[in-house]
mmCIF file of C-alpha atoms and ligand atoms in Angstrom:
data_model
loop_
_atom_site.group_PDB
_atom_site.id
_atom_site.type_symbol
_atom_site.label_atom_id
_atom_site.label_comp_id
_atom_site.label_asym_id
_atom_site.label_seq_id
_atom_site.Cartn_x
_atom_site.Cartn_y
_atom_site.Cartn_z
ATOM 1 C CA MET A 652 86.978 154.012 146.785
ATOM 2 C CA ILE A 653 89.023 156.428 144.708
ATOM 3 C CA LYS A 654 91.913 154.020 144.692
ATOM 4 C CA ARG A 655 89.736 151.245 143.333
ATOM 5 C CA ALA A 656 88.387 153.458 140.561
ATOM 6 C CA ILE A 657 91.906 154.345 139.454
ATOM 7 C CA LEU A 658 92.924 150.710 139.504
ATOM 8 C CA ALA A 659 89.986 149.813 137.287
ATOM 9 C CA LEU A 660 91.113 152.421 134.767
ATOM 10 C CA LEU A 661 94.652 151.128 134.796
ATOM 11 C CA ILE A 662 93.621 147.545 134.074
ATOM 12 C CA PRO A 663 91.279 147.908 131.124
ATOM 13 C CA PHE A 664 91.005 144.146 130.537
ATOM 14 C CA ALA A 665 90.034 143.245 134.090
ATOM 15 C CA GLY A 666 86.541 142.014 134.772
ATOM 16 C CA PRO A 667 84.032 140.075 132.709
ATOM 17 C CA ALA A 668 82.400 143.289 131.452
ATOM 18 C CA LEU A 669 84.875 143.252 128.562
ATOM 19 C CA ALA A 670 83.020 140.668 126.536
ATOM 20 C CA GLU A 671 79.641 142.331 126.753
ATOM 21 C CA GLY A 672 80.135 144.782 123.905
ATOM 22 C CA PHE A 673 82.078 142.787 121.337
ATOM 23 C CA LEU A 674 81.180 139.209 120.466
ATOM 24 C CA ILE A 675 82.548 137.011 117.688
ATOM 25 C CA HIS A 676 81.489 133.942 115.693
ATOM 26 C CA PRO A 677 83.751 131.245 114.187
ATOM 27 C CA PRO A 678 85.518 132.470 111.004
ATOM 28 C CA ILE A 679 84.718 129.323 109.023
ATOM 29 C CA ASP A 680 81.524 128.255 107.252
ATOM 30 C CA CYS A 681 81.554 124.732 108.692
ATOM 31 C CA ASP A 682 80.171 122.831 111.693
ATOM 32 C CA LEU A 683 83.056 122.634 114.195
ATOM 33 C CA THR A 684 81.582 119.589 115.919
ATOM 34 C CA GLY A 685 82.962 117.681 112.893
ATOM 35 C CA PRO A 686 83.803 115.783 110.795
ATOM 36 C CA ASP A 687 84.710 118.452 108.207
ATOM 37 C CA CYS A 688 86.564 121.005 110.352
ATOM 38 C CA TYR A 689 88.031 121.385 113.834
ATOM 39 C CA ILE A 690 90.312 123.574 115.946
ATOM 40 C CA GLN A 691 93.897 122.332 115.639
ATOM 41 C CA GLN A 692 95.638 124.950 117.788
ATOM 42 C CA TYR A 693 94.606 127.558 120.338
ATOM 43 C CA MET A 694 96.520 130.565 121.638
ATOM 44 C CA ASP A 695 99.546 129.723 123.805
ATOM 45 C CA LEU A 696 98.817 131.326 127.177
ATOM 46 C CA ASP A 697 102.093 130.256 128.789
ATOM 47 C CA PRO A 698 104.412 133.303 128.878
ATOM 48 C CA THR A 699 107.467 131.058 129.349
ATOM 49 C CA THR A 700 108.693 128.219 127.132
ATOM 50 C CA GLY A 701 105.826 125.901 128.075
ATOM 51 C CA VAL A 702 102.630 125.505 126.045
ATOM 52 C CA THR A 703 99.144 125.914 127.510
ATOM 53 C CA ASP A 704 95.840 126.428 125.754
ATOM 54 C CA TYR A 705 92.816 127.944 127.535
ATOM 55 C CA GLN A 706 91.809 124.491 128.828
ATOM 56 C CA CYS A 707 95.231 124.086 130.427
ATOM 57 C CA GLN A 708 95.928 121.407 127.874
ATOM 58 C CA SER A 709 98.426 121.322 125.035
ATOM 59 C CA LEU A 710 96.610 122.106 121.753
ATOM 60 C CA SER A 711 98.971 124.936 120.867
ATOM 61 C CA TYR A 712 102.636 125.563 120.228
ATOM 62 C CA GLU A 713 105.237 127.925 121.641
ATOM 63 C CA GLY A 714 104.250 131.543 121.007
ATOM 64 C CA HIS A 715 101.086 130.830 118.961
ATOM 65 C CA LYS A 716 98.972 133.993 119.134
ATOM 66 C CA GLY A 717 95.748 132.991 117.425
ATOM 67 C CA THR A 718 93.239 130.178 116.922
ATOM 68 C CA ASP A 719 93.595 127.760 113.975
ATOM 69 C CA PHE A 720 90.338 126.548 112.400
ATOM 70 C CA ALA A 721 91.461 123.623 110.264
ATOM 71 C CA LEU A 722 90.247 121.300 107.523
ATOM 72 C CA PRO A 723 91.155 117.582 107.840
ATOM 73 C CA THR A 724 92.730 117.279 104.378
ATOM 74 C CA ARG A 725 93.749 119.254 101.284
ATOM 75 C CA LYS A 726 90.798 117.635 99.497
ATOM 76 C CA HIS A 727 88.445 119.586 101.776
ATOM 77 C CA MET A 728 90.397 122.716 100.872
ATOM 78 C CA THR A 729 90.074 122.039 97.141
ATOM 79 C CA GLU A 730 86.341 121.481 97.508
ATOM 80 C CA GLY A 731 86.169 124.966 99.051
ATOM 81 C CA VAL A 732 85.159 126.069 102.553
ATOM 82 C CA ALA A 733 84.422 129.767 103.083
ATOM 83 C CA VAL A 734 86.246 131.999 105.551
ATOM 84 C CA ILE A 735 83.612 134.331 106.990
ATOM 85 C CA ALA A 736 83.669 137.558 109.016
ATOM 86 C CA SER A 737 83.551 136.911 112.766
ATOM 87 C CA ALA A 738 81.807 140.228 113.485
ATOM 88 C CA PRO A 739 80.558 143.298 111.591
ATOM 89 C CA GLY A 740 83.172 145.848 110.551
ATOM 90 C CA THR A 741 85.200 147.453 107.778
ATOM 91 C CA ILE A 742 87.928 145.797 105.709
ATOM 92 C CA THR A 743 91.151 147.704 106.401
ATOM 93 C CA SER A 744 93.686 145.527 104.558
ATOM 94 C CA LEU A 745 93.922 142.406 102.480
ATOM 95 C CA ARG A 746 96.368 140.345 100.443
ATOM 96 C CA ASP A 747 95.861 137.691 97.762
ATOM 97 C CA GLY A 748 98.063 136.000 95.186
ATOM 98 C CA MET A 749 100.322 133.840 97.357
ATOM 99 C CA PRO A 750 100.352 130.111 96.466
ATOM 100 C CA ASP A 751 98.937 127.424 98.789
ATOM 101 C CA THR A 752 102.287 125.689 99.086
ATOM 102 C CA GLY A 753 102.258 125.530 102.865
ATOM 103 C CA PHE A 754 105.368 125.884 104.983
ATOM 104 C CA SER A 755 108.517 123.836 104.371
ATOM 105 C CA ASP A 756 112.253 124.364 104.077
ATOM 106 C CA GLU A 757 111.736 125.144 100.380
ATOM 107 C CA THR A 758 109.053 127.800 100.946
ATOM 108 C CA ALA A 759 110.464 129.360 104.138
ATOM 109 C CA ALA A 760 112.272 132.166 102.293
ATOM 110 C CA SER A 761 109.293 133.053 100.097
ATOM 111 C CA VAL A 762 106.885 133.443 103.051
ATOM 112 C CA LYS A 763 109.314 135.395 105.261
ATOM 113 C CA GLY A 764 107.633 138.639 106.329
ATOM 114 C CA ARG A 765 104.387 137.399 104.788
ATOM 115 C CA GLU A 766 103.669 134.599 107.253
ATOM 116 C CA CYS A 767 99.922 135.348 107.195
ATOM 117 C CA GLY A 768 99.775 134.446 103.517
ATOM 118 C CA ASN A 769 96.634 135.667 101.824
ATOM 119 C CA GLY A 770 94.823 137.542 104.565
ATOM 120 C CA VAL A 771 92.144 139.997 105.568
ATOM 121 C CA VAL A 772 91.935 142.488 108.459
ATOM 122 C CA ILE A 773 88.598 143.806 109.705
ATOM 123 C CA ARG A 774 88.277 146.827 112.008
ATOM 124 C CA HIS A 775 85.360 146.663 114.429
ATOM 125 C CA ALA A 776 83.997 149.177 116.955
ATOM 126 C CA ASP A 777 85.895 150.216 120.118
ATOM 127 C CA GLY A 778 89.419 149.323 119.007
ATOM 128 C CA TRP A 779 88.708 145.689 118.161
ATOM 129 C CA GLU A 780 90.274 144.070 115.117
ATOM 130 C CA THR A 781 90.176 140.565 113.624
ATOM 131 C CA GLN A 782 92.683 139.110 111.139
ATOM 132 C CA TYR A 783 92.224 136.013 108.952
ATOM 133 C CA CYS A 784 95.305 134.239 107.539
ATOM 134 C CA HIS A 785 96.316 131.530 105.008
ATOM 135 C CA LEU A 786 93.381 132.036 102.614
ATOM 136 C CA ARG A 787 93.347 130.153 99.334
ATOM 137 C CA GLN A 788 95.098 131.806 96.406
ATOM 138 C CA GLY A 789 92.699 133.826 94.271
ATOM 139 C CA SER A 790 89.787 133.407 96.674
ATOM 140 C CA VAL A 791 89.650 136.790 98.431
ATOM 141 C CA THR A 792 86.320 138.272 97.363
ATOM 142 C CA ILE A 793 86.035 141.504 99.374
ATOM 143 C CA THR A 794 87.602 144.930 98.811
ATOM 144 C CA LYS A 795 89.370 147.434 101.055
ATOM 145 C CA GLY A 796 86.918 149.795 102.745
ATOM 146 C CA GLN A 797 84.010 147.415 102.280
ATOM 147 C CA HIS A 798 81.617 147.025 105.193
ATOM 148 C CA VAL A 799 80.877 143.418 106.152
ATOM 149 C CA GLN A 800 78.411 141.704 108.459
ATOM 150 C CA THR A 801 78.940 138.656 110.653
ATOM 151 C CA GLY A 802 79.126 135.713 108.254
ATOM 152 C CA THR A 803 80.016 137.709 105.118
ATOM 153 C CA PRO A 804 82.306 135.465 103.003
ATOM 154 C CA LEU A 805 85.856 136.862 102.792
ATOM 155 C CA GLY A 806 87.476 134.070 100.747
ATOM 156 C CA LEU A 807 88.235 130.350 101.102
ATOM 157 C CA VAL A 808 90.291 128.359 103.612
ATOM 158 C CA GLY A 809 93.739 127.727 102.110
ATOM 159 C CA GLN A 810 97.352 126.989 102.967
ATOM 160 C CA SER A 811 99.223 130.132 101.922
ATOM 161 C CA GLY A 812 101.984 131.658 104.039
ATOM 162 C CA ARG A 813 103.363 129.892 107.105
ATOM 163 C CA ALA A 814 100.764 127.098 107.296
ATOM 164 C CA ALA A 815 101.565 123.424 107.847
ATOM 165 C CA PHE A 816 98.002 122.290 107.040
ATOM 166 C CA PRO A 817 94.912 123.915 105.487
ATOM 167 C CA HIS A 818 93.348 126.296 108.003
ATOM 168 C CA VAL A 819 92.319 129.843 108.783
ATOM 169 C CA HIS A 820 94.296 131.448 111.610
ATOM 170 C CA LEU A 821 92.160 133.975 113.480
ATOM 171 C CA SER A 822 93.863 136.780 115.417
ATOM 172 C CA VAL A 823 91.799 139.019 117.682
ATOM 173 C CA ARG A 824 93.226 142.362 118.829
ATOM 174 C CA LYS A 825 91.991 145.090 121.179
ATOM 175 C CA ASP A 826 93.842 148.395 120.709
ATOM 176 C CA GLY A 827 96.605 146.428 118.994
ATOM 177 C CA VAL A 828 97.036 143.855 121.777
ATOM 178 C CA LYS A 829 96.460 140.190 120.863
ATOM 179 C CA ILE A 830 93.611 138.672 122.870
ATOM 180 C CA ASP A 831 92.601 135.039 123.336
ATOM 181 C CA PRO A 832 88.865 134.977 122.534
ATOM 182 C CA PHE A 833 88.560 132.050 124.973
ATOM 183 C CA ASP A 834 90.082 134.139 127.800
ATOM 184 C CA PRO A 835 89.619 137.795 126.845
ATOM 185 C CA ASP A 836 90.095 139.211 130.328
ATOM 186 C CA GLY A 837 93.347 137.273 130.661
ATOM 187 C CA THR A 838 92.614 136.041 134.174
ATOM 188 C CA LEU A 839 92.816 132.328 133.434
ATOM 189 C CA THR A 840 95.221 130.168 135.402
ATOM 190 C CA CYS A 841 95.257 126.381 135.494
ATOM 191 C CA ALA A 842 93.538 126.529 138.878
ATOM 192 C CA THR A 843 90.830 128.976 137.745
ATOM 193 C CA PRO A 844 89.117 128.264 134.431
ATOM 194 C CA ALA A 845 88.345 131.137 132.047
ATOM 195 C CA ASP A 846 85.395 133.162 133.307
ATOM 196 C CA SER A 847 84.953 135.319 130.225
ATOM 197 C CA THR A 848 84.593 134.705 126.508
ATOM 198 C CA LEU A 849 84.341 136.703 123.302
ATOM 199 C CA TRP A 850 82.311 133.954 121.636
ATOM 200 C CA ALA A 851 78.598 134.480 121.150
ATOM 201 C CA ASP A 852 78.432 130.655 121.277
ATOM 202 C CA PRO A 853 81.804 129.164 122.329
ATOM 203 C CA PRO A 854 82.974 126.261 120.127
ATOM 204 C CA ALA A 855 83.204 123.002 122.092
ATOM 205 C CA TYR A 856 86.710 121.886 123.069
ATOM 206 C CA ARG A 857 87.884 118.755 121.244
ATOM 207 C CA PRO A 858 91.062 117.552 123.015
ATOM 208 C CA GLY A 859 92.373 115.610 120.008
ATOM 209 C CA GLY A 860 90.666 113.143 117.728
ATOM 210 C CA LEU A 861 90.346 111.531 114.325
ATOM 211 C CA LEU A 862 90.625 113.459 111.083
ATOM 212 C CA ASP A 863 90.181 110.651 108.586
ATOM 213 C CA ILE A 864 90.073 106.892 108.132
ATOM 214 C CA GLY A 865 90.407 104.778 105.030
ATOM 215 C CA PHE A 866 91.177 101.469 103.370
ATOM 216 C CA ALA A 867 94.120 100.878 101.052
ATOM 217 C CA THR A 868 96.068 97.976 99.545
ATOM 218 C CA ALA A 869 99.442 99.138 100.926
ATOM 219 C CA ILE A 870 100.578 101.481 103.717
ATOM 220 C CA PRO A 871 99.860 104.923 102.204
ATOM 221 C CA ASP A 872 102.327 107.797 101.977
ATOM 222 C CA TYR A 873 101.677 110.408 104.652
ATOM 223 C CA ALA A 874 101.508 113.059 101.907
ATOM 224 C CA ASP A 875 98.545 111.211 100.351
ATOM 225 C CA ILE A 876 96.787 110.949 103.718
ATOM 226 C CA LYS A 877 97.151 114.718 104.266
ATOM 227 C CA ALA A 878 96.006 115.303 100.700
ATOM 228 C CA GLY A 879 92.882 113.209 101.370
ATOM 229 C CA THR A 880 93.655 110.906 98.429
ATOM 230 C CA ALA A 881 94.987 107.805 100.217
ATOM 231 C CA SER A 882 91.639 106.096 100.690
ATOM 232 C CA GLN A 883 90.784 103.426 98.082
ATOM 233 C CA THR A 884 87.130 102.527 97.651
ATOM 234 C CA ASN A 885 87.469 100.101 94.772
ATOM 235 C CA ILE A 886 89.499 97.170 96.122
ATOM 236 C CA SER A 887 89.632 93.752 94.447
ATOM 237 C CA THR A 888 89.215 90.374 96.209
ATOM 238 C CA ILE A 889 92.694 89.510 94.929
ATOM 239 C CA ALA A 890 94.342 92.661 96.327
ATOM 240 C CA PRO A 891 97.777 91.714 97.759
ATOM 241 C CA ALA A 892 96.961 93.256 101.151
ATOM 242 C CA LEU A 893 94.231 95.019 103.088
ATOM 243 C CA VAL A 894 95.316 98.087 105.045
ATOM 244 C CA LEU A 895 93.324 100.346 107.362
ATOM 245 C CA TYR A 896 94.707 103.729 108.433
ATOM 246 C CA GLY A 897 93.579 106.383 110.885
ATOM 247 C CA PHE A 898 94.686 110.050 110.688
ATOM 248 C CA THR A 899 94.736 111.842 114.053
ATOM 249 C CA PHE A 900 95.271 115.266 115.624
ATOM 250 C CA GLY A 901 96.300 116.402 119.083
ATOM 251 C CA THR A 902 97.506 113.018 120.325
ATOM 252 C CA ARG A 903 99.528 112.762 123.534
ATOM 253 C CA ALA A 904 102.106 110.324 124.823
ATOM 254 C CA ASN A 905 100.418 107.040 125.826
ATOM 255 C CA ASP A 906 97.276 107.665 123.770
ATOM 256 C CA ILE A 907 96.153 104.503 121.974
ATOM 257 C CA LEU A 908 94.692 104.189 118.499
ATOM 258 C CA ARG A 909 92.622 101.004 118.265
ATOM 259 C CA LEU A 910 92.221 100.000 114.620
ATOM 260 C CA THR A 911 89.819 97.186 113.713
ATOM 261 C CA LEU A 912 89.378 95.659 110.273
ATOM 262 C CA GLN A 913 86.159 93.663 110.155
ATOM 263 C CA GLY A 914 85.479 91.381 107.179
ATOM 264 C CA PRO A 915 82.134 90.012 105.960
ATOM 265 C CA GLU A 916 82.600 86.869 108.082
ATOM 266 C CA THR A 917 85.132 87.576 110.820
ATOM 267 C CA THR A 918 87.359 90.225 112.308
ATOM 268 C CA ILE A 919 90.438 90.186 110.105
ATOM 269 C CA LEU A 920 92.663 92.232 112.349
ATOM 270 C CA THR A 921 92.497 94.452 115.413
ATOM 271 C CA GLN A 922 95.445 96.215 116.986
ATOM 272 C CA ASP A 923 96.179 98.804 119.686
ATOM 273 C CA LEU A 924 98.889 101.250 118.622
ATOM 274 C CA THR A 925 100.422 103.453 121.309
ATOM 275 C CA PHE A 926 101.669 106.990 120.680
ATOM 276 C CA GLU A 927 105.070 107.492 122.244
ATOM 277 C CA ARG A 928 105.149 111.301 122.141
ATOM 278 C CA PRO A 929 102.700 114.179 121.588
ATOM 279 C CA GLN A 930 101.926 114.813 117.916
ATOM 280 C CA ALA A 931 99.940 117.670 116.367
ATOM 281 C CA GLN A 932 99.027 115.351 113.478
ATOM 282 C CA SER A 933 100.028 111.810 112.578
ATOM 283 C CA PHE A 934 98.718 108.537 111.200
ATOM 284 C CA ARG A 935 98.818 104.859 112.112
ATOM 285 C CA ALA A 936 97.959 101.847 109.969
ATOM 286 C CA ILE A 937 97.379 98.115 110.271
ATOM 287 C CA GLY A 938 97.357 95.586 107.449
ATOM 288 C CA LYS A 939 97.266 91.949 106.465
ATOM 289 C CA LYS A 940 98.762 90.259 103.431
ATOM 290 C CA ARG A 941 96.622 87.867 101.401
ATOM 291 C CA ARG A 942 97.767 84.235 101.474
ATOM 292 C CA HIS A 943 96.298 82.104 98.690
ATOM 293 C CA ALA A 944 92.504 82.351 98.676
ATOM 294 C CA PRO A 945 90.899 85.627 97.570
ATOM 295 C CA TRP A 946 89.474 87.942 100.225
ATOM 296 C CA PRO A 947 85.821 86.996 100.893
ATOM 297 C CA LYS A 948 83.347 89.072 98.913
ATOM 298 C CA GLY A 949 81.134 91.433 100.878
ATOM 299 C CA ALA A 950 81.170 94.417 103.216
ATOM 300 C CA TYR A 951 84.285 95.383 105.168
ATOM 301 C CA THR A 952 84.173 97.840 108.039
ATOM 302 C CA GLY A 953 87.167 99.752 109.365
ATOM 303 C CA THR A 954 86.952 101.361 112.794
ATOM 304 C CA ALA A 955 89.372 103.662 114.590
ATOM 305 C CA ALA A 956 89.020 104.609 118.250
ATOM 306 C CA LEU A 957 91.328 107.086 119.986
ATOM 307 C CA ILE A 958 91.734 106.081 123.619
ATOM 308 C CA ARG A 959 93.130 108.369 126.336
ATOM 309 C CA SER A 960 93.543 107.205 129.947
ATOM 310 C CA GLY A 961 91.252 104.267 129.247
ATOM 311 C CA ALA A 962 88.419 106.319 127.736
ATOM 312 C CA VAL A 963 87.478 106.553 124.059
ATOM 313 C CA ILE A 964 87.660 110.254 123.114
ATOM 314 C CA ASP A 965 86.826 109.896 119.413
ATOM 315 C CA THR A 966 85.846 107.223 116.905
ATOM 316 C CA ARG A 967 85.496 107.038 113.152
ATOM 317 C CA SER A 968 84.453 104.199 110.841
ATOM 318 C CA THR A 969 84.281 103.532 107.138
ATOM 319 C CA GLN A 970 82.965 100.785 104.912
ATOM 320 C CA ILE A 971 83.823 99.310 101.527
ATOM 321 C CA THR A 972 82.492 96.373 99.527
ATOM 322 C CA LEU A 973 84.768 93.849 97.857
ATOM 323 C CA ARG A 974 83.117 92.299 94.803
HETATM 324 ZN ZN1 ZN B 1172 97.800 129.841 113.719
#
């Protein structure tokens, strides 16, 4: 009996009791079931060079120690989505003023040592701490020492610091140790699913999916797709080509993107495009050149379906009218 009591003291994170005192909510003022935000990357639970998220899948990257709540495009970021406190506490540090340039070879030097970008740290009870990274320049609205409640706005989702896409990176720490809120007691293995959570209401797991879909008159630049500006809504019946693109996240090797371009009278084009390797984000497009006659006037529907092992895991559609 004594031995067991000592063991329990030595392993403070063992047992599901951990989560009972401290619970968190998503750090973003947006419905995570989509389409305006999603989780791009979870914490990497594989201590070696492999990558494993809490579902024993691959939505993470080597050494990632937080959870990334992302916006599909920069346009969503410009429109403004609030970063909110995950739990009540006191602001212990913050930074603002870094530009939302994202991470590239050109910006690598300027974000070195400031990878979090514009960020906020909140101290909670019992040694818990949450940190929010990559906030939008000039958006941090709280002050050091301020007490906040769950849901208090801290700033806006941005792309400052080491961020490849607009998102808020949430770190959770207990006595300085980084904790996966989806596996706080750290007992998860691929054979035994997580039996504890820090979430008051755990966000549903989306194992990859569609971020955006749109029509264009030529294959868009990837930069414009990520910016959210590639989609054309005003297309003429004498446009030289009709293109449909789908923007995806979390795709794996052998996933299929089925793109269908439906005209007012017939299906103009449908194609299955296979992903050859895993990709955190990417896009695929189909298109048809106009021959002689104008495109028929009327409603056009574009549909994208992401297919994994024969099952559709996400779909998105969009419509335009050619006049
Ligand atoms: Zn992150």
